[in-house]
Short mmCIF file of C-alpha atoms and ligand atoms in Angstrom, two decimals:
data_model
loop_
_atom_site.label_atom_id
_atom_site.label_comp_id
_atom_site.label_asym_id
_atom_site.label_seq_id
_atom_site.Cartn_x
_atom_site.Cartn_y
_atom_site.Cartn_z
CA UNK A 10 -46.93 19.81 24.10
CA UNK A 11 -43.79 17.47 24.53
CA UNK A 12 -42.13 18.23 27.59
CA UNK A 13 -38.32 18.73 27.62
CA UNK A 14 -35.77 16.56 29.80
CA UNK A 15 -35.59 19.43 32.29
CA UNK A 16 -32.07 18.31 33.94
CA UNK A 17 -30.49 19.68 30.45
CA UNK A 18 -31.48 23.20 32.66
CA UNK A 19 -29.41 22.98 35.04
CA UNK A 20 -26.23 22.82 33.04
CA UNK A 21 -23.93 25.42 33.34
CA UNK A 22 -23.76 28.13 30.07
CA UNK A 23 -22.67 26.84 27.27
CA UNK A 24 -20.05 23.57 26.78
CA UNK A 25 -16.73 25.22 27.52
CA UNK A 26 -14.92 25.34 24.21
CA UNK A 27 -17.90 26.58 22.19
CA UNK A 28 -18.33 29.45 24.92
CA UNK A 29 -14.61 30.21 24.20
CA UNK A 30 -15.08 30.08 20.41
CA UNK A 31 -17.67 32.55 20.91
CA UNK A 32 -15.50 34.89 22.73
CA UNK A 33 -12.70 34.65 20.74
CA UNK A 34 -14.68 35.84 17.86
CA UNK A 35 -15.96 38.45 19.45
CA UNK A 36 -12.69 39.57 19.89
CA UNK A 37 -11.73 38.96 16.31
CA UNK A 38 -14.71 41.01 15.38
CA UNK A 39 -13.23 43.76 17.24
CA UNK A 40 -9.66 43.47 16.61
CA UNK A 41 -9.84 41.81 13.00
CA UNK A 42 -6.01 42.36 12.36
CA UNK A 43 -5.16 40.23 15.73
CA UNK A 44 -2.62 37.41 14.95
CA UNK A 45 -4.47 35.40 17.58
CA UNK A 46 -2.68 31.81 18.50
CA UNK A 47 -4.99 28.50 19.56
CA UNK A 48 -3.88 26.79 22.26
CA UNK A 49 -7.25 26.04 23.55
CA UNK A 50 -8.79 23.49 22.86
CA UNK A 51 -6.90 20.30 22.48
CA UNK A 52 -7.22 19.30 18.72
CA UNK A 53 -4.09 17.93 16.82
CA UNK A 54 -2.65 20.46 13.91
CA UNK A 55 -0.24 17.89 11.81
CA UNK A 56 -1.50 16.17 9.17
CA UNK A 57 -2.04 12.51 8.80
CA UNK A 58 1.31 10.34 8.66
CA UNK A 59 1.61 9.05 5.56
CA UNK A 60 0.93 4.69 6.71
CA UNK A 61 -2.56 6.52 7.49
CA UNK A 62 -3.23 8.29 4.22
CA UNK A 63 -1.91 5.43 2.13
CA UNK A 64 -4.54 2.86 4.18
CA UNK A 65 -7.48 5.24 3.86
CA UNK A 66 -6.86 5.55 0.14
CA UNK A 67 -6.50 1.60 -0.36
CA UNK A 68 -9.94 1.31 1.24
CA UNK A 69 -11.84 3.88 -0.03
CA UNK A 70 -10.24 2.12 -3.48
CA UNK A 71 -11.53 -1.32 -2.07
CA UNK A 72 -15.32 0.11 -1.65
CA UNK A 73 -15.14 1.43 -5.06
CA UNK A 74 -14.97 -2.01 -6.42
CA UNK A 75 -17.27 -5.24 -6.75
CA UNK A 76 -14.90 -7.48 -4.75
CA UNK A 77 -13.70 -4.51 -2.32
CA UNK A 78 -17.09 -3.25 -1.23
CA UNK A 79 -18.44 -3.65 2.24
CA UNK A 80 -21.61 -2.31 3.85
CA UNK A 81 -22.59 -2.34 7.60
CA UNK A 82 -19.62 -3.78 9.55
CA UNK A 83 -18.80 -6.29 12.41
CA UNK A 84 -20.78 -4.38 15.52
CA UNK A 85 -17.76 -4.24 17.50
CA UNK A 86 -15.48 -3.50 14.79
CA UNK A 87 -13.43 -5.51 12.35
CA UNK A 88 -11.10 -8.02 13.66
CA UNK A 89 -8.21 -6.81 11.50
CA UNK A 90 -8.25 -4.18 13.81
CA UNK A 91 -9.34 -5.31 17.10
CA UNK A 92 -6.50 -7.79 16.60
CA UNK A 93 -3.82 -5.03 16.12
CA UNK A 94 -5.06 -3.01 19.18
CA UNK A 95 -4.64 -6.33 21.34
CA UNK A 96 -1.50 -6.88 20.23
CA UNK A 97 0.10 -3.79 20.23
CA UNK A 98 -1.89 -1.77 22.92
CA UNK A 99 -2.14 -4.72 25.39
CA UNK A 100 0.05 -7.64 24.89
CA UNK A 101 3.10 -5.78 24.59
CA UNK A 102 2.43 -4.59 27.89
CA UNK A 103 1.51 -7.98 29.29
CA UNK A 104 -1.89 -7.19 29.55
CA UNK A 105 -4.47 -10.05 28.51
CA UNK A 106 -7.97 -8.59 26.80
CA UNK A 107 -10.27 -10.89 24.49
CA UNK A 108 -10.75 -9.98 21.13
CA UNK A 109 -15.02 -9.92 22.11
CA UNK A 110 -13.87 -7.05 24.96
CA UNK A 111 -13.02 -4.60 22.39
CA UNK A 112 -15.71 -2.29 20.90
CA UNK A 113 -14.19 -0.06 18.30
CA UNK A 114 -15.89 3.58 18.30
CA UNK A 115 -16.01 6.92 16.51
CA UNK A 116 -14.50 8.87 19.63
CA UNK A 117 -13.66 8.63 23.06
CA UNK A 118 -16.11 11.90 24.27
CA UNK A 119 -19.15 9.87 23.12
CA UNK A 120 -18.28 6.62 24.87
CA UNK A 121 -17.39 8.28 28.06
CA UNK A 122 -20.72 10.26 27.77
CA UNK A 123 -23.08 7.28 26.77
CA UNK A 124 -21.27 4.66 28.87
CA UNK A 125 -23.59 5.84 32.18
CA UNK A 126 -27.31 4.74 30.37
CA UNK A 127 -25.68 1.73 31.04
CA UNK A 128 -26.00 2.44 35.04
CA UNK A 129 -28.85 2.69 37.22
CA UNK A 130 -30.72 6.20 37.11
CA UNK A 131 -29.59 6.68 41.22
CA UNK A 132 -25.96 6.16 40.74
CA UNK A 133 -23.38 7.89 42.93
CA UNK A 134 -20.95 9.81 40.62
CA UNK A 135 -17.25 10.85 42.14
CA UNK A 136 -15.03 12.73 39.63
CA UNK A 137 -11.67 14.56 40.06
CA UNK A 138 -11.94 18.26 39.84
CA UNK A 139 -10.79 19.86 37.26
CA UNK A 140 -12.21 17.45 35.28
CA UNK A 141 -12.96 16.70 31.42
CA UNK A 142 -16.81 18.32 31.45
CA UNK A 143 -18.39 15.60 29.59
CA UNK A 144 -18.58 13.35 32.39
CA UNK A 145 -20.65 15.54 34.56
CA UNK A 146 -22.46 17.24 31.66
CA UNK A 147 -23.92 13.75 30.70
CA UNK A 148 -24.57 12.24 34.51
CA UNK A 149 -26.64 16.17 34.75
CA UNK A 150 -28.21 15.16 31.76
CA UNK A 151 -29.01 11.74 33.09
CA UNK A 152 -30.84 13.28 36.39
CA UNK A 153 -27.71 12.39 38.98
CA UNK A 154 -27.65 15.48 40.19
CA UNK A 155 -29.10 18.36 41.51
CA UNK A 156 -28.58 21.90 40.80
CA UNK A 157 -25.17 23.63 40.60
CA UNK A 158 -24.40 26.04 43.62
CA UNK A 159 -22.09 29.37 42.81
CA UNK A 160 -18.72 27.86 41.91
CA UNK A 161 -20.90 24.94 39.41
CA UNK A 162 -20.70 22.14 41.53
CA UNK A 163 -23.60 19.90 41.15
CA UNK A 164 -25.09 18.56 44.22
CA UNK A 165 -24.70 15.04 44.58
CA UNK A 166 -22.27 14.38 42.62
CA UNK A 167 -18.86 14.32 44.88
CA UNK A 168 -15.72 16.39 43.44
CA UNK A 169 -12.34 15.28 44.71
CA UNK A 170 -10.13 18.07 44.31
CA UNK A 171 -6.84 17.41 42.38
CA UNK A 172 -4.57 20.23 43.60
CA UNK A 173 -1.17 20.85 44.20
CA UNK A 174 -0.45 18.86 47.20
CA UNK A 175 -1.65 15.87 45.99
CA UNK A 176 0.31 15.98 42.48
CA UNK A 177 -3.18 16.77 40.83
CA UNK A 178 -3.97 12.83 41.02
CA UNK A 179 -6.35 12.61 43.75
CA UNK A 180 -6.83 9.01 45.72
CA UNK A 181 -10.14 7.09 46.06
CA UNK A 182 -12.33 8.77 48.39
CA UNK A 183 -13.40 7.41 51.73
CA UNK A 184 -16.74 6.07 51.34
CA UNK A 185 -18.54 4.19 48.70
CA UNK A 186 -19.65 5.79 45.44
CA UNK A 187 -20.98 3.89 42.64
CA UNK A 188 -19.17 5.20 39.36
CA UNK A 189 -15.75 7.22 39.65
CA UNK A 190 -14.17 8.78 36.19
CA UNK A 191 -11.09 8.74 36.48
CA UNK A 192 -8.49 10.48 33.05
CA UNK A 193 -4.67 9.54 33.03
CA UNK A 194 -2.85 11.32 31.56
CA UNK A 195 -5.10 13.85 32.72
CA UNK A 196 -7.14 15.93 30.81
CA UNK A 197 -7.10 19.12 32.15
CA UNK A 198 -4.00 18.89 34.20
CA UNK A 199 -1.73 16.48 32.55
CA UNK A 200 -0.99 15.13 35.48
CA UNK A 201 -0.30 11.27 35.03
CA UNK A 202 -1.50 8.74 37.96
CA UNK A 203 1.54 6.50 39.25
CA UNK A 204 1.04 2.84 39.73
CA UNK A 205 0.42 3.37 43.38
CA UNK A 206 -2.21 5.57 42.87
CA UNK A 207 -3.93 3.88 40.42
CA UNK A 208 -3.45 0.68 42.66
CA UNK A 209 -5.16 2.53 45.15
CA UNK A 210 -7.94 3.17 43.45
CA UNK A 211 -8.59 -0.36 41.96
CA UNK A 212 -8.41 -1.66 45.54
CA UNK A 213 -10.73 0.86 46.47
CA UNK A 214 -13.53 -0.29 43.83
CA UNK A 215 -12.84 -3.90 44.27
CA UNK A 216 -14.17 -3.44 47.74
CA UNK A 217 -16.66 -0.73 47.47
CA UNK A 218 -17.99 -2.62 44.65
CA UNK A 219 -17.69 0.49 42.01
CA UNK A 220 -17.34 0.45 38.80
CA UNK A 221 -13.88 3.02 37.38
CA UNK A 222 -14.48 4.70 34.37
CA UNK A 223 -10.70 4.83 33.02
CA UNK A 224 -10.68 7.79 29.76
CA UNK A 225 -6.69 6.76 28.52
CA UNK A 226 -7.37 9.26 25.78
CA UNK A 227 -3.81 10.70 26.32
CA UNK A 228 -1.88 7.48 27.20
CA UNK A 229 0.36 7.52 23.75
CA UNK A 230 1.83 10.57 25.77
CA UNK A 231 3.25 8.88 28.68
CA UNK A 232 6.95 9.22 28.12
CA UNK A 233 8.36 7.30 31.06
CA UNK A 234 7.55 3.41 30.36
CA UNK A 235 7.46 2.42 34.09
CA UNK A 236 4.59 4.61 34.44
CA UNK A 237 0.90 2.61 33.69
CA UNK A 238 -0.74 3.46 30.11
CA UNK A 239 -3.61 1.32 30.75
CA UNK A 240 -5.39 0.54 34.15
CA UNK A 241 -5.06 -3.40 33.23
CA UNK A 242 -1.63 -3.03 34.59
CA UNK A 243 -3.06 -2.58 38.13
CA UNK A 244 -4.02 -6.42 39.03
CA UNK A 245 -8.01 -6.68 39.44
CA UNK A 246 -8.60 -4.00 37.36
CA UNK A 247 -10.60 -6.59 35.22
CA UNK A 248 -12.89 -7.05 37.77
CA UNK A 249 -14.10 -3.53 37.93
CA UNK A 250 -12.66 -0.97 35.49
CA UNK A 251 -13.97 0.14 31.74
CA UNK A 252 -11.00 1.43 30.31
CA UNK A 253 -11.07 4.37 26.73
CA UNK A 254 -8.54 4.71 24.21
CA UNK A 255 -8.60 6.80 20.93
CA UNK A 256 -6.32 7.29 17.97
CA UNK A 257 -7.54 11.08 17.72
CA UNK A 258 -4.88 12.72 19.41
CA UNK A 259 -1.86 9.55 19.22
CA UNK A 260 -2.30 9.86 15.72
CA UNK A 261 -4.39 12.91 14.30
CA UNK A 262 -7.89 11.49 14.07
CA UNK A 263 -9.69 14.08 15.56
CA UNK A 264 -11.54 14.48 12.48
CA UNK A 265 -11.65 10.91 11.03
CA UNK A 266 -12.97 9.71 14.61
CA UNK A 267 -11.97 6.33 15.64
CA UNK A 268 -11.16 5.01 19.26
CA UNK A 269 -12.31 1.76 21.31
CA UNK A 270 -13.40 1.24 24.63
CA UNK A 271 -12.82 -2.36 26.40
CA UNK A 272 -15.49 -3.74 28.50
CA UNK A 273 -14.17 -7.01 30.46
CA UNK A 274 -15.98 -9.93 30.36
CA UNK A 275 -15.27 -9.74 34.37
CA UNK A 276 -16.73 -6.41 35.69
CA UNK A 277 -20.16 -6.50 36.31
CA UNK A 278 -22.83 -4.12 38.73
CA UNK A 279 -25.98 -5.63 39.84
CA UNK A 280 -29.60 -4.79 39.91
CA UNK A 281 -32.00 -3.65 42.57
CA UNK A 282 -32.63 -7.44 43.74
CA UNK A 283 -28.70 -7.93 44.10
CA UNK A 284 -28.06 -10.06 41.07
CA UNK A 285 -24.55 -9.40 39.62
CA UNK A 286 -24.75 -8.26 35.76
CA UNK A 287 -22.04 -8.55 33.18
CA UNK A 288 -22.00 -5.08 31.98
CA UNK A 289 -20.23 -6.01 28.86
CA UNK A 290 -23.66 -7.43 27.28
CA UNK A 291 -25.18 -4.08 28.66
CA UNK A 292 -22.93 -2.35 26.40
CA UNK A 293 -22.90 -4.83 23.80
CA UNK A 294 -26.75 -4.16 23.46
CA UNK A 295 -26.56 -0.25 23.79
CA UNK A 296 -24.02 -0.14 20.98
CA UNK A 297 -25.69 -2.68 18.91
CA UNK A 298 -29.16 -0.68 18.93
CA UNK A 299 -27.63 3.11 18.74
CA UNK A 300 -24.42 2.64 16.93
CA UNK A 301 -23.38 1.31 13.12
CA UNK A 302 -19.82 1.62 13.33
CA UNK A 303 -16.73 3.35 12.28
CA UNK A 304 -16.23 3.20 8.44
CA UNK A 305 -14.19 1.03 6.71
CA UNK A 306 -11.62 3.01 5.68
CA UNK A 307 -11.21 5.19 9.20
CA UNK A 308 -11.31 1.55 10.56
CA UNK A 309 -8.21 0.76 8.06
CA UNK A 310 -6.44 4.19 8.88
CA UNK A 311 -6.43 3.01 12.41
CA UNK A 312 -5.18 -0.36 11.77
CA UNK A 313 -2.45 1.60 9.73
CA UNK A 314 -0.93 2.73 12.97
CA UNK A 315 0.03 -0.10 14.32
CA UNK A 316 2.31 -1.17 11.45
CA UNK A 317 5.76 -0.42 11.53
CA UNK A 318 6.11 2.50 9.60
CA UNK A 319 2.62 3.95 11.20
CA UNK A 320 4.10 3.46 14.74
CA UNK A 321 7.47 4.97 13.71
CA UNK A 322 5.13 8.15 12.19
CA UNK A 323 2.36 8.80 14.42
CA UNK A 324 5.25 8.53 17.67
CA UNK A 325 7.49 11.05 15.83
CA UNK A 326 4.10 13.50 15.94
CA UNK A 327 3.65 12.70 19.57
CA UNK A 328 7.28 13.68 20.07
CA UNK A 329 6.82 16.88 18.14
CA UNK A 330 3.58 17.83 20.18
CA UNK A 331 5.54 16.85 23.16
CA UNK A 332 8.80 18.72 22.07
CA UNK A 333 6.13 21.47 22.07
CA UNK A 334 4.76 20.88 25.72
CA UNK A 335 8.01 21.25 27.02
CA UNK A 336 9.12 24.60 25.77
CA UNK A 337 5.87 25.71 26.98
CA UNK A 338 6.93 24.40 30.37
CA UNK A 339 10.53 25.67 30.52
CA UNK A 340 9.03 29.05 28.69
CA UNK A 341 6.53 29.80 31.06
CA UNK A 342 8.43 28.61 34.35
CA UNK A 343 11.30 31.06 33.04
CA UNK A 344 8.82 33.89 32.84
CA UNK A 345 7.80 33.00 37.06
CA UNK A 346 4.66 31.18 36.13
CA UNK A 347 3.49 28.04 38.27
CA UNK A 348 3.84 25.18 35.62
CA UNK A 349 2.34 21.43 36.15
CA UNK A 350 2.09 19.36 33.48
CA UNK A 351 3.58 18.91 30.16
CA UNK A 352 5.73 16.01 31.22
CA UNK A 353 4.00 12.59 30.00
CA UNK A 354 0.35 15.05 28.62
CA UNK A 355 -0.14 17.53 25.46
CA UNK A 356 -1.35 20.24 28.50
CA UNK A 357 0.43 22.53 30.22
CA UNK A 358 -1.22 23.46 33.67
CA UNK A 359 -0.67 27.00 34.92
CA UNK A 360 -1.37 28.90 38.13
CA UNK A 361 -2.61 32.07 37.20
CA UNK A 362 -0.24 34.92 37.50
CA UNK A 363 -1.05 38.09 40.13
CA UNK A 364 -4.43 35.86 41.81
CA UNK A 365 -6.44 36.25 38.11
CA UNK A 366 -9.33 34.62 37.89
CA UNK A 367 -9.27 31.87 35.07
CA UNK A 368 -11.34 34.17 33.15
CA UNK A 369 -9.40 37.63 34.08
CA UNK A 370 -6.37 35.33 32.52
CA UNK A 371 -7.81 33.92 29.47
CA UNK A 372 -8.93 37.92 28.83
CA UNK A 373 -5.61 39.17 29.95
CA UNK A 374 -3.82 36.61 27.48
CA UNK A 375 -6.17 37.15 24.53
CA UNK A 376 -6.42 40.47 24.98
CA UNK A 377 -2.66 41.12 25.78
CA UNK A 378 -1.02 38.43 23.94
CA UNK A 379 -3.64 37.35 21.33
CA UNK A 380 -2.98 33.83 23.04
CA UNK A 381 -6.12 31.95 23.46
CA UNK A 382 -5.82 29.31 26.10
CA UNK A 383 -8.90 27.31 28.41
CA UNK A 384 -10.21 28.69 31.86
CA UNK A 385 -9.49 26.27 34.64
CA UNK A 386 -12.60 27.11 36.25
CA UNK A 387 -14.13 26.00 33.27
CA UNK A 388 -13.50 22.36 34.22
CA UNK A 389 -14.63 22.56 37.43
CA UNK A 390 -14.82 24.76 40.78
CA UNK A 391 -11.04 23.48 41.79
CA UNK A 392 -10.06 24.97 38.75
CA UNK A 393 -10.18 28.14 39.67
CA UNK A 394 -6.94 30.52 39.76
CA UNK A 395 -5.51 27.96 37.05
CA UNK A 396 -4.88 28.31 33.22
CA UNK A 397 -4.81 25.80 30.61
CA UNK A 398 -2.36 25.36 27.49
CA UNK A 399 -2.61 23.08 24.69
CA UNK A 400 1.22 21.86 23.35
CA UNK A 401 -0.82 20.99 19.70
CA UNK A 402 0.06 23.92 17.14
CA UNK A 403 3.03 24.28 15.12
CA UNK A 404 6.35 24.65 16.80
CA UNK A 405 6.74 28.47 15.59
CA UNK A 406 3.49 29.28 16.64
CA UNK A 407 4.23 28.10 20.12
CA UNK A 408 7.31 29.49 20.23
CA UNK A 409 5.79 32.77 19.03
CA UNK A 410 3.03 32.42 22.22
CA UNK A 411 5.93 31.54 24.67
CA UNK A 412 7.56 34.91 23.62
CA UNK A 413 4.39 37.26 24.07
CA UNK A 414 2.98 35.72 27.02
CA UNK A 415 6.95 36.56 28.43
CA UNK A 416 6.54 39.58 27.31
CA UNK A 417 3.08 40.38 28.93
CA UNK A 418 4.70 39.07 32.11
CA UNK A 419 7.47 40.92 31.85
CA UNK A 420 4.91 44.20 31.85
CA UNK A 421 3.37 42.67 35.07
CA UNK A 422 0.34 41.26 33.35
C1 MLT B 11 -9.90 19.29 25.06
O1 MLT B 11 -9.40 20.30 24.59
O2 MLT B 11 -10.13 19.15 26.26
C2 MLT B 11 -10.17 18.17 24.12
O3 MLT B 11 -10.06 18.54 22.81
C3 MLT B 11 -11.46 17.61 24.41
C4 MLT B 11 -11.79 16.42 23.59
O4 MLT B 11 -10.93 15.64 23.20
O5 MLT B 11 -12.99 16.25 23.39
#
């Protein structure tokens, strides 16, 4: 009989937002008439700006024609492309990336789950806690950890708490540690990482010799331009840092799926014997084998946001979602709630209200507000005691959650 990969056991329950799709139609099942309002998980609600539709169209028109049609594509994506995302997410911000560094992908939660095969089996993993699950789901997976204790921390891997006193944008840690994820703006806490920080961390895994996994999912969010968008900003990030970007939630593609990662020629890890390894030709050959591509016409969508119109678009939705995220801040602050958050991120951050538990809140708010938010604790033991709130949903709807969840307060949860 085939025998299973036996470190899928020790993961924790379910994946967090299909656990909270379950309950939230068991709750529907009970209370079918509930008007119930998603701010859970993080997916974008408007539809595709128009530069976006009108490129997809084009090239679906393209492949329907002798001349037009394509097949398998460039591995790393086509240069039409790669060439916009250089200019526009890199040279305008005086960062230098080669055009071979880029490798266009369908979504930022699959590269930053398959980018550790590329890492040796006995890797140390540091993450910030709360953190984006994948990254510890897949190093479990991998076998770079033990089991979870009570509050689902894995031993071995090391958890740097991102709390209150330190902004929710935790430092390097003091010792070595092979791999560190690191998510700014942050996903859960949108908390952004200054340039010092950042700079801190770089400096850390120049000398430690680690290798920073930088998810920038979120960094179309960043409202205040001194602040970095991509860790290339922080000098010798080259050297060590893999940095993720995505058009799903800068520009709706959660369900067309396109994003990139950037691998530089420069960072490299080494192998039992001590020789240094270019881990761009690591990646180049994992993608290669596993991976065919984004479609054509996605791949043209994407392009689509870089033109002028497609920029002008795809930042007024930003603005919208972020017009969003700060009602929910000034809402919820008004009603006495701990807010973090919000400010340069599509999440609001709460503490819970009264000492809940993240799950006695998400059932007080469902149940009492029909709002459906995540659990803190759901990303991680440090989450605990916090709540959080998606600004994506339609500007009535939030408006509509602001006023219940006031309400609820104002009846002392
Ligand atoms: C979230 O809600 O955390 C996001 O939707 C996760 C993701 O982008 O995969």
């Amino acid at each position: 009989m085939a025998r299973i990969n036996e470190h899928y056991q020790k993961l924790q329950a379910g994946y967090l937002f299909p656990e909270i799709g379950r309950r939230v139609a068991a709750f529907q099942a009970s209370e079918p008439d509930a008007d119930v309002i998603r701010l859970g998980i993080g997916d974008v609600t408007l539809p595709l700006a128009p530069a976006v539709v009108e490129a997809l169209q084009r090239a679906v028109g393209e492949l329907a024609t002798a001349e037009g049609f394509r097949g398998y594509g460039p591995d790393q994506g086509y240069p039409f492309l790669v060439e916009a995302i250089l200019e526009h997410d890199y040279r305008a911000r005086g960062v230098a990336i080669d055009a071979d560094e880029i490798f266009v992908s369908d979504g930022s939660k699959q590269d930053s789950g398959n980018i550790q095969e590329i890492f040796a089996a006995d890797s140390t993993v540091v993450v910030t806690d709360p953190v984006y699950p994948v990254y510890v789901d897949t190093n479990v997976m991998a076998g770079r950890s033990g089991a979870a204790d009570d509050a689902g921390r894995y031993a071995g891997i090391r958890y740097l708490a991102a709390s209150e006193a330190n902004g929710f944008a935790p430092g390097p840690p003091d010792e070595p540690v092979d791999l560190a994820y690191l998510c700014s703006p942050n996903n859960p806490t949108g908390a952004v990482m200054s340039r010092e920080v950042l700079a801190a961390w770089v400096a850390w895994a120049r000398e430690s010799d680690a290798v920073i996994l930088f998810d920038a999912a979120y960094d179309a969010f960043v409202q205040d331009p001194a602040l970095p968008r991509s860790i290339y900003e922080i000098e010798g990030a080259r050297e060590c840092a893999i940095e993720m970007r995505s058009f799903s939630k800068r520009a709706g593609f959660t369900g067309l799926r396109c994003a990139y990662t950037v691998v530089p020629r420069a960072c490299a890890g080494r192998t039992a014997a001590g020789e240094r390894v270019a881990l761009h030709g690591l990646w180049a050959r994992r993608q290669s084998t596993k991976y065919n591509g984004v479609p054509y016409p996605v791949q043209r969508a994407a392009e689509a946001t870089f033109s002028e119109e497609g920029r002008k678009q795809t930042g007024e939705q930003v603005a919208y979602y972020m017009g969003n995220a700060r009602r929910l801040r000034e809402g919820l602050g008004t009603a006495g709630l701990g807010v973090f958050g919000g400010e340069h991120a599509p999440y609001i951050w709460l503490r819970t209200p009264g000492g809940l538990s993240s799950w006695d809140c998400f059932d007080r708010l469902l149940g009492g507000a029909h709002v459906v938010g995540t659990p803190g604790s759901g990303f991680g033991p440090a989450g605990e005691g916090y709540f959080r709130l998606s600004a994506f949903n339609d500007r009535a709807r939030v408006d509509e959650a602001i006023a219940r969840i006031q309400r609820l307060g104002a009846a002392g949860w």
